[in-house]
mmCIF file of C-alpha atoms in Angstrom:
data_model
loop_
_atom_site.group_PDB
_atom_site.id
_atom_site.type_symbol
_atom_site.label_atom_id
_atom_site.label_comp_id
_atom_site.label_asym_id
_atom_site.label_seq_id
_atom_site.Cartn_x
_atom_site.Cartn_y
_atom_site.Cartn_z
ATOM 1 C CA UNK A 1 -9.264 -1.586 22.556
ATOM 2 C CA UNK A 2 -9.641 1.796 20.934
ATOM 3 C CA UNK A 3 -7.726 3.535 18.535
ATOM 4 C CA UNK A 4 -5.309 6.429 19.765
ATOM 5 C CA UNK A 5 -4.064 9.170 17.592
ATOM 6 C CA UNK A 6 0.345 9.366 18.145
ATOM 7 C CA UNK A 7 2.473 11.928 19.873
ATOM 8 C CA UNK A 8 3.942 11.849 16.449
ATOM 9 C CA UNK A 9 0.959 13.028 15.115
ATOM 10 C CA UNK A 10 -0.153 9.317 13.168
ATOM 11 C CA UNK A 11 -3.538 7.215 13.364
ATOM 12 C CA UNK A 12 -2.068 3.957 16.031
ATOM 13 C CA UNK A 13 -3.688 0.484 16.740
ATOM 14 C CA UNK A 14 -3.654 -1.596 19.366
ATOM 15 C CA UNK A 15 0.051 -2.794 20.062
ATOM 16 C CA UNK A 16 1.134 -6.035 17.641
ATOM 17 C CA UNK A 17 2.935 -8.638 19.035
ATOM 18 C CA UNK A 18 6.141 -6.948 19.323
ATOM 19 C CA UNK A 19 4.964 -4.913 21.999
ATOM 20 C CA UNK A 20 5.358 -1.970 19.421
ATOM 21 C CA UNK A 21 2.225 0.336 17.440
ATOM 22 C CA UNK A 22 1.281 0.044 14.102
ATOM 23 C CA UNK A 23 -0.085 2.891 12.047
ATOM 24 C CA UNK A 24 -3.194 3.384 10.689
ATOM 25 C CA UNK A 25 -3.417 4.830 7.264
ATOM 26 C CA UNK A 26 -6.574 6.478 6.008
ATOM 27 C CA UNK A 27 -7.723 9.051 3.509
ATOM 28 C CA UNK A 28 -7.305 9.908 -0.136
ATOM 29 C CA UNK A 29 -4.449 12.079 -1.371
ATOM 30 C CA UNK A 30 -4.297 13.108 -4.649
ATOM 31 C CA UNK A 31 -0.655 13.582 -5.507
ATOM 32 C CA UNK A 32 1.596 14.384 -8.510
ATOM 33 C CA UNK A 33 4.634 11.962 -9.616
ATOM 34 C CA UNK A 34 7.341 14.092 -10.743
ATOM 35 C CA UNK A 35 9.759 13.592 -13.575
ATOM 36 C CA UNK A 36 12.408 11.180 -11.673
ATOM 37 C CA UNK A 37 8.924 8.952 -10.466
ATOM 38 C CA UNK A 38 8.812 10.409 -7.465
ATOM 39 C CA UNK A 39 5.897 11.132 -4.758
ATOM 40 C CA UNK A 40 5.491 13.543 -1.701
ATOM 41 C CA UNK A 41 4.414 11.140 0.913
ATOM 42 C CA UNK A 42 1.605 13.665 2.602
ATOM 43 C CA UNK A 43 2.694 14.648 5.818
ATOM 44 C CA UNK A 44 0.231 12.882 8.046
ATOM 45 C CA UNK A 45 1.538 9.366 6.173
ATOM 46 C CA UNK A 46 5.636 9.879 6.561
ATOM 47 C CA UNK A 47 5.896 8.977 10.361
ATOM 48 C CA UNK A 48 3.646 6.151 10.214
ATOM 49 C CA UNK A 49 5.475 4.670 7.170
ATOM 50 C CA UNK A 50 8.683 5.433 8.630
ATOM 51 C CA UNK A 51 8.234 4.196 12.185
ATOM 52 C CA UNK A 52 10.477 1.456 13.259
ATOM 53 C CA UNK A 53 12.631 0.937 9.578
ATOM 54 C CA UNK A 54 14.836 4.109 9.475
ATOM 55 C CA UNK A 55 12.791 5.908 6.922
ATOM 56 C CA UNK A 56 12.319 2.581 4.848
ATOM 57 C CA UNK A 57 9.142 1.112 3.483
ATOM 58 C CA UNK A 58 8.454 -1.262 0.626
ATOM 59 C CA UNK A 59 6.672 -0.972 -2.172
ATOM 60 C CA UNK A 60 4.706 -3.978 -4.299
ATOM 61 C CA UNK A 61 2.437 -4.770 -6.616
ATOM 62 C CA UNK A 62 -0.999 -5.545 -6.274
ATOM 63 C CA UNK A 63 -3.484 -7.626 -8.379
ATOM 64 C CA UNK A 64 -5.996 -5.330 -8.681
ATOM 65 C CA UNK A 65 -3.596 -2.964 -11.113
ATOM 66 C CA UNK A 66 -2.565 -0.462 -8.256
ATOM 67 C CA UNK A 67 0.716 -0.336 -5.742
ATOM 68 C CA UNK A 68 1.023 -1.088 -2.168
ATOM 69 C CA UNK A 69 3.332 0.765 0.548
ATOM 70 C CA UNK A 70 4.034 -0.474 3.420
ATOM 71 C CA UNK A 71 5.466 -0.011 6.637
ATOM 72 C CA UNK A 72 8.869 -2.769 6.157
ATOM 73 C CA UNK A 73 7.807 -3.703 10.189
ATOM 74 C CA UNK A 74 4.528 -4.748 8.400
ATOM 75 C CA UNK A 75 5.240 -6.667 5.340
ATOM 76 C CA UNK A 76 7.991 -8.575 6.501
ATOM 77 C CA UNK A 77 5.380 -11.313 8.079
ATOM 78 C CA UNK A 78 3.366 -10.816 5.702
ATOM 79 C CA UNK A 79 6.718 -11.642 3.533
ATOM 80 C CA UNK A 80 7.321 -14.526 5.531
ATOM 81 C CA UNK A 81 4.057 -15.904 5.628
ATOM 82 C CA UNK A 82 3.589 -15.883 2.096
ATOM 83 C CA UNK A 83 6.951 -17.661 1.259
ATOM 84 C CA UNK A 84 6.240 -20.481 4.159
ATOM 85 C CA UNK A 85 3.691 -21.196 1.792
ATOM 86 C CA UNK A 86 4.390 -24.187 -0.829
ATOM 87 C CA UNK A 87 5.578 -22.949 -4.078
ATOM 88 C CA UNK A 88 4.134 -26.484 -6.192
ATOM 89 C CA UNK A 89 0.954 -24.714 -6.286
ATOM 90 C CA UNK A 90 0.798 -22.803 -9.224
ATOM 91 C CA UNK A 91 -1.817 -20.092 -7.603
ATOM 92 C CA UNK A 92 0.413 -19.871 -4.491
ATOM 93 C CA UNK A 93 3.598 -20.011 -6.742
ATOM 94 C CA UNK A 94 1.726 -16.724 -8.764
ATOM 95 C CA UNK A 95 1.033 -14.947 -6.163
ATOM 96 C CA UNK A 96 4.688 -15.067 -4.147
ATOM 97 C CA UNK A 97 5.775 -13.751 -7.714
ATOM 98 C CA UNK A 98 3.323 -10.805 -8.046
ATOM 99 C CA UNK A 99 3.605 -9.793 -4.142
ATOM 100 C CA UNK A 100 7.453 -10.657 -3.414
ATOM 101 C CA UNK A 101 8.821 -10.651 -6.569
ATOM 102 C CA UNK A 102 7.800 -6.911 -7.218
ATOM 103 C CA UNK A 103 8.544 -5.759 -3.820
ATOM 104 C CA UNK A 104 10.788 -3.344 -3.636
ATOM 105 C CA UNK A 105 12.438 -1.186 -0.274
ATOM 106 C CA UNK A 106 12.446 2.363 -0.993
ATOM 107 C CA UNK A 107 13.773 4.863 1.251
ATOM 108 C CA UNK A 108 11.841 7.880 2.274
ATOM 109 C CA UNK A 109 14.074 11.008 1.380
ATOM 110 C CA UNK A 110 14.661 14.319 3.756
ATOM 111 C CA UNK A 111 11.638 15.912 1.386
ATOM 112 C CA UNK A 112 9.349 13.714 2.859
ATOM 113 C CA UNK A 113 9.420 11.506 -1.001
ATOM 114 C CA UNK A 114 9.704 8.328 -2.471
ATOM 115 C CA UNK A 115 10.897 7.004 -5.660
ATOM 116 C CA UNK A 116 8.615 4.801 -6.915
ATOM 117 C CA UNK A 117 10.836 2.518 -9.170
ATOM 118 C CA UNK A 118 10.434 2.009 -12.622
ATOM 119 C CA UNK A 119 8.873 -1.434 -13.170
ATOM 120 C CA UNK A 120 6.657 -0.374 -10.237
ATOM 121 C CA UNK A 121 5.393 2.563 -12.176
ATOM 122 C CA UNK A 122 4.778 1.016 -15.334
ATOM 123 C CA UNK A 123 3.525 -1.974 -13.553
ATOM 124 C CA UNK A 124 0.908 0.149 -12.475
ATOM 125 C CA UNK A 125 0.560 2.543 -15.476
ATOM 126 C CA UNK A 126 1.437 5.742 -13.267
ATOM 127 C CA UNK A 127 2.276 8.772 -15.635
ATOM 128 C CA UNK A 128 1.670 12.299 -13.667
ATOM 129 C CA UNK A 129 -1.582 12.125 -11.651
ATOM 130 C CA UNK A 130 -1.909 10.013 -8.923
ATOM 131 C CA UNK A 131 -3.951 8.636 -6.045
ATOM 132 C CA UNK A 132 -2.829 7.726 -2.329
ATOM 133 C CA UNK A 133 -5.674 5.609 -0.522
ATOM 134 C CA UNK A 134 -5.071 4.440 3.086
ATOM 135 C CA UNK A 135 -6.028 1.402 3.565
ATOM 136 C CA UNK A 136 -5.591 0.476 7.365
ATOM 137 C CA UNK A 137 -1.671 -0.676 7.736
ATOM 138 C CA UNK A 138 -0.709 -0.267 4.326
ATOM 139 C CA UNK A 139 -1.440 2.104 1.607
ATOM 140 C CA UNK A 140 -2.461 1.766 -2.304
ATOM 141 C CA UNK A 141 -1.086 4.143 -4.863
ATOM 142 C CA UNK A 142 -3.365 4.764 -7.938
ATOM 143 C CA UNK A 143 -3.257 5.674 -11.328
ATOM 144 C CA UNK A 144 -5.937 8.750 -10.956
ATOM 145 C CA UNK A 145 -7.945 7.419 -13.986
ATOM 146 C CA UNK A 146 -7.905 4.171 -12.977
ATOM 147 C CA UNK A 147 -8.148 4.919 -9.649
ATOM 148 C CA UNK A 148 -11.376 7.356 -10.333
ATOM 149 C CA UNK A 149 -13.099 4.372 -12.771
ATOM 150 C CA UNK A 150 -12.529 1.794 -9.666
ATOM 151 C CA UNK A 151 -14.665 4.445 -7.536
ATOM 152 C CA UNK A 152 -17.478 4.545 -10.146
ATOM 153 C CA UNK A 153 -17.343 0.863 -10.183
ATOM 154 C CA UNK A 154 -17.824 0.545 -6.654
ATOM 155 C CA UNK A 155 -20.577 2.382 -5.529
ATOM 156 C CA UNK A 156 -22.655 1.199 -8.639
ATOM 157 C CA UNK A 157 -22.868 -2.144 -5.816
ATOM 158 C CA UNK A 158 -22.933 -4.010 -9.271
ATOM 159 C CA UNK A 159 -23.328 -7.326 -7.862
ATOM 160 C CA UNK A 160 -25.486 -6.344 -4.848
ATOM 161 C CA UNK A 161 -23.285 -6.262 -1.133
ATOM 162 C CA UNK A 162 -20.877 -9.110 -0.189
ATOM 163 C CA UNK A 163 -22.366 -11.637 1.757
ATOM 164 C CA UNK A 164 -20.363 -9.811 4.604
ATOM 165 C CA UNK A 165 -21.363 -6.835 4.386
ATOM 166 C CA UNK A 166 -25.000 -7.048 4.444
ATOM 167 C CA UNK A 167 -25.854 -6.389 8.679
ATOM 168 C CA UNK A 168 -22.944 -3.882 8.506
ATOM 169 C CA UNK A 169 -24.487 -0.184 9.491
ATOM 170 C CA UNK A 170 -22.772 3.216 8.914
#
C-alpha cells in the first residue's frame, strides 16, 4: 500500500483499524512561541492533527528532552496500551508517569494555534525559538538550541549505524 496525499491537503497512510486515515507528519518548521506559550501549528500540520477529535490533540513529554503532539485518535491506544501495562515495574511505572502523566489535550484555536501549557514548556525548556519535526503520526516540538545540538549529534554517526540500519539505502 502506498501513501496518498488528502483532499484536505495532509500526508495519509494506509487506513488503521478503524477503517479511518491517519496522517503523516513530516518536515521541519521552525516556529516562534509567543508570550501566552503559544504556537502556529503550520498549515500543512492543522488538518492532520485535527482530523477525527474536533480540533483536539494532546500534547506529552518525551524522554529525550523534547514534546510530542499528537493526533488524540492516535495516542489514545497508545494511552491504553501503556496503562494495560503493570505498574510494579518501576521502569514501566516511570515511563506511564513521563508519557501519561504529562499528557495534556490542547485544543487547536480558530488561528490555527496551540497553547502549549506551562509545565509542558518548562518541561522542555521552550523560551521563544522553536522547532516542529514530523515524525510519521506524531510530531516533536524542540527547543531550537537543543533541537539544533541533537542534529549535530546525529549526523556525527558517533557510535557507527544501528545494527538496523546498516543494509538501509537512500
Amino acid at each position: 500500500m502506498g501513501v496518498a496525499v488528502g483532499v484536505d491537503g495532509f500526508t495519509e497512510s494506509p487506513a488503521d483499524d478503524s477503517g479511518g486515515q491517519s496522517p503523516l507528519f513530516r518536515g521541519v518548521s521552525e516556529l516562534v512561541l509567543d508570550a501566552k506559550g503559544r504556537i502556529a501549528v503550520p498549515a500543512r500540520h492543522r488538518d492532520g492533527l485535527a482530523a477525527g477529535s474536533n480540533g483536539h490533540c494532546v500534547v506529552t513529554a518525551d524522554h529525550g528532552g523534547c514534546l510530542l503532539i499528537y493526533p488524540r485518535q492516535t495516542w489514545e491506544p497508545i494511552q491504553a496500551r501503556l496503562m494495560s501495562l503493570s505498574s510494579f515495574d518501576d521502569r514501566i511505572r516511570s515511563i506511564q508517569r513521563l508519557l501519561v502523566g504529562h499528557a495534556d489535550d490542547v485544543e487547536i484555536d480558530a488561528a490555527g494555534r496551540i497553547l502549549v501549557p506551562p509545565a509542558l514548556r518548562r518541561y522542555a525548556g521552550l523560551d521563544k525559538r522553536v522547532v516542529l519535526v514530523g515524525q510519521g503520526q506524531k510530531l516533536e516540538l524542540w527547543d531550537e538550541a537543543k533541537w539544533q545540538a541533537q542534529v549535530a549529534q546525529t549526523i556525527t554517526f558517533s557510535g557507527g549505524l544501528p545494527a538496523g540500519l546498516e543494509g538501509l539505502s537512500l
